[in-house]
Amino acid sequence: MLAAAAVGCWFLIRRAWVNGFDSEAFLATLRHADWRWLVAAWVLAIASYYGRVLRWMVMLRPIAPAARVADIFAATAIGFSAVVLLGRPGEFVRPYLIARAAQVPVASQLAAWLLERIYDTLIVLAIFGYALAAVVQSGQKVGPTLHWVLQTGGWFTGITCTLCMAVLIGLQRYSDRLEDRLRGALTILKEHHQERLLPVLAAAMDGLRSTRSAKSMALLYGYSALEWFIIYLCYHALFLAFPATTQLGVTSTLVYIGFVAFGGFVQIPGIGGGFQIVAVLVLTEFFHIGMEQATGIALVTWAITLIGIMPLGVILAFREGLSWGKLREVEREASI
């Protein structure tokens, strides 16, 4: 992720060099930020991870009733810090550490990670769909890059939501049949390979089946909504911290969140993906904020919402006896 951030910064610098960039205005944006709102935004960003933990506990409780929220929160904070340090391969650190903390098979928590991704995707696409409707209704003129997003976003949202719902329904209703099919497929392997893989399959299916009840589904949707409401409050606090965005309301905040999240999902022609890049594009083309101010706001947003967990994660990692080298070992072991 740090490498992606470097690429994003390079793009912003290149674009600024072409268009002209006032470094004094950029620094003034940072100096004039209200640090009280920035601290509030950071606290809310940390709180959103706690909401994520509560959702994960719904999937974990059926197979690990004795699991403690504090342990899972520590594993979550360390896991997201690993993503910052190691990039996407660090995604495997979190389910591995949660499995170790709860003393359950890693495969069960990889299945829980898949379910978490599906629920987050549905929420993000709902926000992005609202953002699309708001922008189209406003009739704003945008550049070619965001024009492509407006053209493609509806199809992307509809297809992806359909696929996510199909997977959720399939896992809820047909998980037993799926397990039988997979067990049958494993019979083509030699016996010692079957003996190694069958427990992994059983653990993964236990993880997927942990949310089959109506109560579990309701809790998962409820905690997902809570998590993203806290994320909304975090972004709103960030907007209140800067004079250029303090007047932006609920709809503008949701538009910002929706498009930035969409930029993390797909590669946008001409710029690729990247949190900071899409954030600057939205601030300049939708809200008509100057490049220097938009760059400062985007970088601070990135630092608080994505990097803000690192201080806590590093402290908890040291408390657990995990060094940088051990995190790399955990990442390699979890990804096997």
Coordinates of C-alpha atoms in Angstrom, one line a residue:
M1 CA 0.0 0.0 0.0
L2 CA 2.9 2.4 0.7
A3 CA 4.2 1.7 -2.8
A4 CA 0.7 2.5 -4.2
A5 CA 0.8 5.7 -2.2
A6 CA 4.1 6.6 -3.7
V7 CA 2.7 6.1 -7.2
G8 CA -0.3 8.2 -6.3
C9 CA 1.9 11.0 -5.1
W10 CA 4.0 10.8 -8.3
F11 CA 0.8 11.2 -10.3
L12 CA -0.3 14.2 -8.3
I13 CA 3.1 15.8 -8.6
R14 CA 3.2 15.2 -12.4
R15 CA -0.3 16.6 -12.8
A16 CA 0.5 19.6 -10.6
W17 CA 3.7 20.3 -12.6
V18 CA 1.8 20.3 -15.8
N19 CA -1.0 22.6 -14.5
G20 CA 1.1 24.7 -12.2
F21 CA 1.2 24.0 -8.5
D22 CA 1.3 26.6 -5.7
S23 CA 3.2 24.9 -2.9
E24 CA 2.4 27.7 -0.5
A25 CA -1.3 27.2 -1.0
F26 CA -0.8 23.4 -0.4
L27 CA 1.1 24.1 2.9
A28 CA -1.5 26.7 3.9
T29 CA -4.2 24.0 3.5
L30 CA -2.4 21.8 6.1
R31 CA -1.6 24.8 8.4
H32 CA -5.2 26.0 8.5
A33 CA -6.7 22.6 9.2
D34 CA -8.6 22.4 12.4
W35 CA -6.7 19.8 14.3
R36 CA -9.6 19.2 16.8
W37 CA -11.7 17.8 13.9
L38 CA -8.7 15.8 12.6
V39 CA -8.3 14.1 16.0
A40 CA -12.0 13.4 16.0
A41 CA -11.7 11.9 12.6
W42 CA -8.8 9.7 13.7
V43 CA -10.8 8.5 16.8
L44 CA -13.8 7.7 14.5
A45 CA -11.5 5.8 12.1
I46 CA -10.2 3.6 14.9
A47 CA -13.8 3.1 16.1
S48 CA -14.8 1.8 12.6
Y49 CA -12.3 -1.0 13.1
Y50 CA -14.1 -1.9 16.4
G51 CA -17.4 -2.1 14.4
R52 CA -15.6 -4.4 12.0
V53 CA -14.6 -6.6 15.0
L54 CA -18.1 -6.8 16.3
R55 CA -19.2 -8.0 12.8
W56 CA -16.4 -10.6 12.7
M57 CA -17.5 -11.9 16.2
V58 CA -20.9 -12.8 14.7
M59 CA -19.1 -15.2 12.3
L60 CA -16.6 -16.4 15.0
R61 CA -18.9 -17.1 17.9
P62 CA -20.6 -20.3 16.5
I63 CA -17.2 -22.1 16.3
A64 CA -15.3 -20.2 19.1
P65 CA -17.7 -19.2 21.9
A66 CA -14.8 -18.3 24.2
A67 CA -13.2 -15.8 21.7
R68 CA -12.6 -12.4 23.3
V69 CA -13.4 -9.1 21.5
A70 CA -10.1 -7.6 22.8
D71 CA -8.0 -10.3 21.2
I72 CA -9.8 -10.1 17.9
F73 CA -9.5 -6.3 17.9
A74 CA -5.7 -6.6 18.5
A75 CA -5.5 -9.1 15.6
T76 CA -7.5 -6.8 13.4
A77 CA -5.4 -3.7 14.1
I78 CA -2.1 -5.7 13.5
G79 CA -3.6 -7.2 10.3
F80 CA -4.6 -3.8 8.8
S81 CA -1.1 -2.5 9.7
A82 CA 0.4 -5.4 7.9
V83 CA -1.6 -4.5 4.8
V84 CA -0.1 -1.0 4.9
L85 CA 3.4 -2.4 5.3
L86 CA 3.2 -5.5 3.1
G87 CA 0.5 -4.5 0.5
R88 CA -2.2 -6.9 -0.5
P89 CA -0.4 -10.1 0.5
G90 CA -0.7 -8.7 4.1
E91 CA -4.5 -9.4 3.9
F92 CA -3.8 -12.9 5.0
V93 CA -2.2 -11.8 8.3
R94 CA -5.5 -10.8 9.9
P95 CA -7.4 -14.0 9.5
Y96 CA -4.3 -15.9 10.5
L97 CA -3.9 -13.9 13.7
I98 CA -7.6 -14.1 14.5
A99 CA -7.6 -17.9 14.0
R100 CA -4.6 -18.1 16.3
A101 CA -6.2 -15.9 19.0
A102 CA -9.5 -17.9 18.9
Q103 CA -7.8 -21.3 18.5
V104 CA -9.7 -22.2 15.4
P105 CA -8.5 -23.5 11.9
V106 CA -7.1 -20.7 9.7
A107 CA -9.4 -21.9 6.8
S108 CA -12.5 -21.0 8.8
Q109 CA -11.3 -17.4 9.2
L110 CA -10.3 -17.2 5.6
A111 CA -13.9 -18.1 4.8
A112 CA -15.1 -15.4 7.3
W113 CA -12.8 -12.9 5.5
L114 CA -14.5 -13.8 2.2
L115 CA -17.9 -13.1 3.8
E116 CA -16.7 -9.8 5.2
R117 CA -15.5 -8.8 1.8
I118 CA -18.9 -9.5 0.3
Y119 CA -20.8 -7.5 2.9
D120 CA -18.4 -4.5 2.6
T121 CA -18.7 -4.7 -1.2
L122 CA -22.5 -4.5 -1.0
I123 CA -22.3 -1.5 1.3
V124 CA -19.7 0.3 -0.8
L125 CA -21.7 -0.2 -4.0
A126 CA -24.9 1.0 -2.3
I127 CA -23.0 4.3 -1.4
F128 CA -21.5 4.5 -4.9
G129 CA -24.9 4.0 -6.4
Y130 CA -26.3 6.8 -4.4
A131 CA -23.3 9.0 -5.4
L132 CA -23.9 8.2 -9.1
A133 CA -27.5 9.2 -8.8
A134 CA -26.7 12.4 -7.0
V135 CA -24.1 13.5 -9.5
V136 CA -26.3 12.6 -12.5
Q137 CA -29.2 14.5 -11.0
S138 CA -27.0 17.6 -10.4
G139 CA -26.1 17.7 -14.0
Q140 CA -22.5 18.7 -13.3
K141 CA -20.0 18.8 -16.1
V142 CA -17.0 16.6 -15.4
G143 CA -13.7 15.7 -17.1
P144 CA -13.2 12.6 -19.3
T145 CA -11.9 10.5 -16.5
L146 CA -14.9 10.9 -14.2
H147 CA -17.2 10.8 -17.2
W148 CA -16.0 7.3 -17.8
V149 CA -16.8 6.5 -14.2
L150 CA -20.3 7.8 -14.6
Q151 CA -20.8 5.8 -17.8
T152 CA -19.4 2.5 -16.4
G153 CA -20.4 2.8 -12.7
G154 CA -24.0 1.8 -13.2
W155 CA -23.2 -1.4 -15.0
F156 CA -20.4 -2.2 -12.6
T157 CA -22.6 -1.7 -9.5
G158 CA -25.5 -3.8 -10.9
I159 CA -23.4 -6.7 -12.0
T160 CA -21.3 -6.8 -8.8
C161 CA -24.2 -6.5 -6.5
T162 CA -26.0 -9.4 -8.3
L163 CA -22.9 -11.6 -8.0
C164 CA -22.4 -10.8 -4.3
M165 CA -26.1 -11.5 -3.5
A166 CA -25.9 -14.8 -5.5
V167 CA -22.9 -15.9 -3.6
L168 CA -24.5 -15.0 -0.2
I169 CA -27.7 -16.9 -1.1
G170 CA -25.8 -19.8 -2.4
L171 CA -23.6 -20.1 0.7
Q172 CA -26.6 -19.8 3.0
R173 CA -28.8 -22.3 1.3
Y174 CA -26.5 -24.7 -0.5
S175 CA -23.3 -24.9 1.6
D176 CA -24.0 -28.6 2.5
R177 CA -24.4 -29.5 -1.2
L178 CA -21.3 -27.5 -2.0
E179 CA -19.2 -29.3 0.6
D180 CA -20.4 -32.7 -0.7
R181 CA -19.4 -31.7 -4.3
L182 CA -16.0 -30.6 -3.1
R183 CA -15.5 -33.7 -1.1
G184 CA -16.3 -35.7 -4.2
A185 CA -13.9 -33.8 -6.3
L186 CA -11.1 -34.5 -3.8
T187 CA -11.5 -38.2 -4.3
I188 CA -9.4 -38.0 -7.4
L189 CA -6.4 -37.1 -5.2
K190 CA -4.2 -39.6 -3.5
E191 CA -5.2 -40.6 0.0
H192 CA -2.5 -38.7 1.9
H193 CA -3.5 -35.5 0.0
Q194 CA -7.2 -36.1 0.9
E195 CA -6.2 -36.5 4.5
R196 CA -4.5 -33.1 4.5
L197 CA -7.2 -31.2 2.5
L198 CA -10.4 -32.6 4.0
P199 CA -9.9 -31.0 7.4
V200 CA -9.2 -27.7 5.7
L201 CA -12.4 -28.0 3.6
A202 CA -14.4 -28.9 6.7
A203 CA -13.0 -25.8 8.6
A204 CA -13.7 -23.5 5.7
M205 CA -17.3 -24.7 5.4
D206 CA -17.8 -24.3 9.1
G207 CA -16.7 -20.7 8.7
L208 CA -19.2 -20.2 5.8
R209 CA -22.0 -21.9 7.7
S210 CA -21.6 -19.7 10.8
T211 CA -24.0 -17.1 9.3
R212 CA -26.8 -19.3 8.1
S213 CA -29.4 -18.2 10.7
A214 CA -31.7 -15.2 10.2
K215 CA -30.4 -13.7 13.4
S216 CA -26.8 -13.9 12.2
M217 CA -27.6 -12.4 8.8
A218 CA -29.4 -9.5 10.5
L219 CA -26.5 -8.9 12.9
L220 CA -24.0 -8.9 10.0
Y221 CA -26.1 -6.3 8.0
G222 CA -26.6 -4.3 11.2
Y223 CA -22.9 -4.2 12.2
S224 CA -21.9 -3.5 8.5
A225 CA -24.3 -0.5 8.6
L226 CA -22.8 0.6 11.9
E227 CA -19.3 0.3 10.6
W228 CA -20.0 2.4 7.5
F229 CA -22.0 5.0 9.5
I230 CA -18.9 5.5 11.6
I231 CA -16.8 5.8 8.5
Y232 CA -19.2 8.4 7.2
L233 CA -18.8 10.4 10.4
C234 CA -15.1 10.1 10.1
Y235 CA -15.1 11.6 6.5
H236 CA -17.6 14.3 7.7
A237 CA -15.2 15.3 10.5
L238 CA -12.4 15.5 7.9
F239 CA -14.4 17.8 5.8
L240 CA -15.2 20.0 8.8
A241 CA -11.4 20.3 9.4
F242 CA -10.7 22.2 6.2
P243 CA -12.2 25.6 5.3
A244 CA -12.6 24.5 1.6
T245 CA -14.9 21.6 2.5
T246 CA -16.6 22.7 5.8
Q247 CA -19.8 23.7 3.9
L248 CA -20.2 20.3 2.2
G249 CA -23.1 18.4 3.5
V250 CA -24.3 14.8 3.7
T251 CA -24.8 14.2 0.0
S252 CA -21.3 15.6 -0.9
T253 CA -19.7 13.5 1.8
L254 CA -21.4 10.3 0.5
V255 CA -20.4 11.2 -3.1
Y256 CA -16.8 11.6 -2.0
I257 CA -16.8 8.2 -0.1
G258 CA -18.6 6.5 -3.0
F259 CA -16.2 7.6 -5.7
V260 CA -13.1 7.1 -3.6
A261 CA -14.2 3.5 -2.7
F262 CA -15.0 2.9 -6.4
G263 CA -11.5 4.0 -7.3
G264 CA -10.1 1.4 -5.0
F265 CA -12.1 -1.4 -6.7
V266 CA -11.3 -0.7 -10.4
Q267 CA -8.6 0.6 -12.6
I268 CA -9.8 3.9 -14.1
P269 CA -8.5 4.5 -17.7
G270 CA -5.7 7.1 -17.8
I271 CA -4.9 7.0 -14.1
G272 CA -5.4 3.5 -12.8
G273 CA -6.5 3.0 -9.2
G274 CA -5.5 4.8 -6.1
F275 CA -7.2 6.5 -3.1
Q276 CA -5.4 9.8 -3.3
I277 CA -5.8 10.2 -7.1
V278 CA -9.5 9.6 -7.2
A279 CA -10.0 11.8 -4.1
V280 CA -8.3 14.7 -5.8
L281 CA -10.3 14.3 -9.0
V282 CA -13.6 14.3 -7.0
L283 CA -12.6 17.4 -5.0
T284 CA -11.5 19.3 -8.0
E285 CA -14.1 18.3 -10.6
F286 CA -17.2 17.8 -8.5
F287 CA -16.6 20.4 -5.7
H288 CA -14.4 22.8 -7.7
I289 CA -11.7 23.0 -5.0
G290 CA -8.3 24.1 -6.1
M291 CA -5.6 21.5 -6.9
E292 CA -3.4 22.5 -4.0
Q293 CA -6.2 22.4 -1.4
A294 CA -7.6 19.1 -2.9
T295 CA -4.1 17.5 -2.7
G296 CA -3.7 18.5 0.9
I297 CA -7.2 17.2 1.9
A298 CA -6.7 13.9 0.0
L299 CA -3.3 13.2 1.6
V300 CA -4.6 13.9 5.1
T301 CA -7.7 11.8 4.4
W302 CA -5.5 8.9 3.3
A303 CA -3.2 9.3 6.3
I304 CA -6.1 9.2 8.8
T305 CA -8.4 6.6 7.3
L306 CA -5.8 4.1 6.0
I307 CA -2.6 4.8 7.8
G308 CA -4.1 6.0 11.1
I309 CA -4.4 2.4 12.5
M310 CA -0.6 1.8 12.2
P311 CA 0.5 3.4 15.5
L312 CA -2.0 1.3 17.4
G313 CA -1.2 -1.8 15.3
V314 CA 2.5 -1.5 15.9
I315 CA 2.1 -1.1 19.6
L316 CA -0.2 -4.2 19.8
A317 CA 2.2 -6.1 17.5
F318 CA 5.1 -5.4 19.9
R319 CA 2.9 -6.4 22.8
E320 CA 2.2 -9.7 21.0
G321 CA 5.9 -10.2 20.4
L322 CA 5.6 -9.7 16.6
S323 CA 8.4 -7.9 14.8
W324 CA 8.6 -6.9 11.1
G325 CA 10.4 -10.1 10.3
K326 CA 7.7 -12.2 12.1
L327 CA 5.0 -10.4 10.3
R328 CA 6.6 -11.3 7.0
E329 CA 6.8 -15.0 8.2
V330 CA 3.1 -14.9 9.2
E331 CA 2.2 -13.5 5.8
R332 CA 4.1 -16.2 4.0
E333 CA 2.7 -18.9 6.2
A334 CA -0.9 -17.7 6.0
S335 CA -0.8 -17.4 2.2
I336 CA 0.3 -21.0 1.7

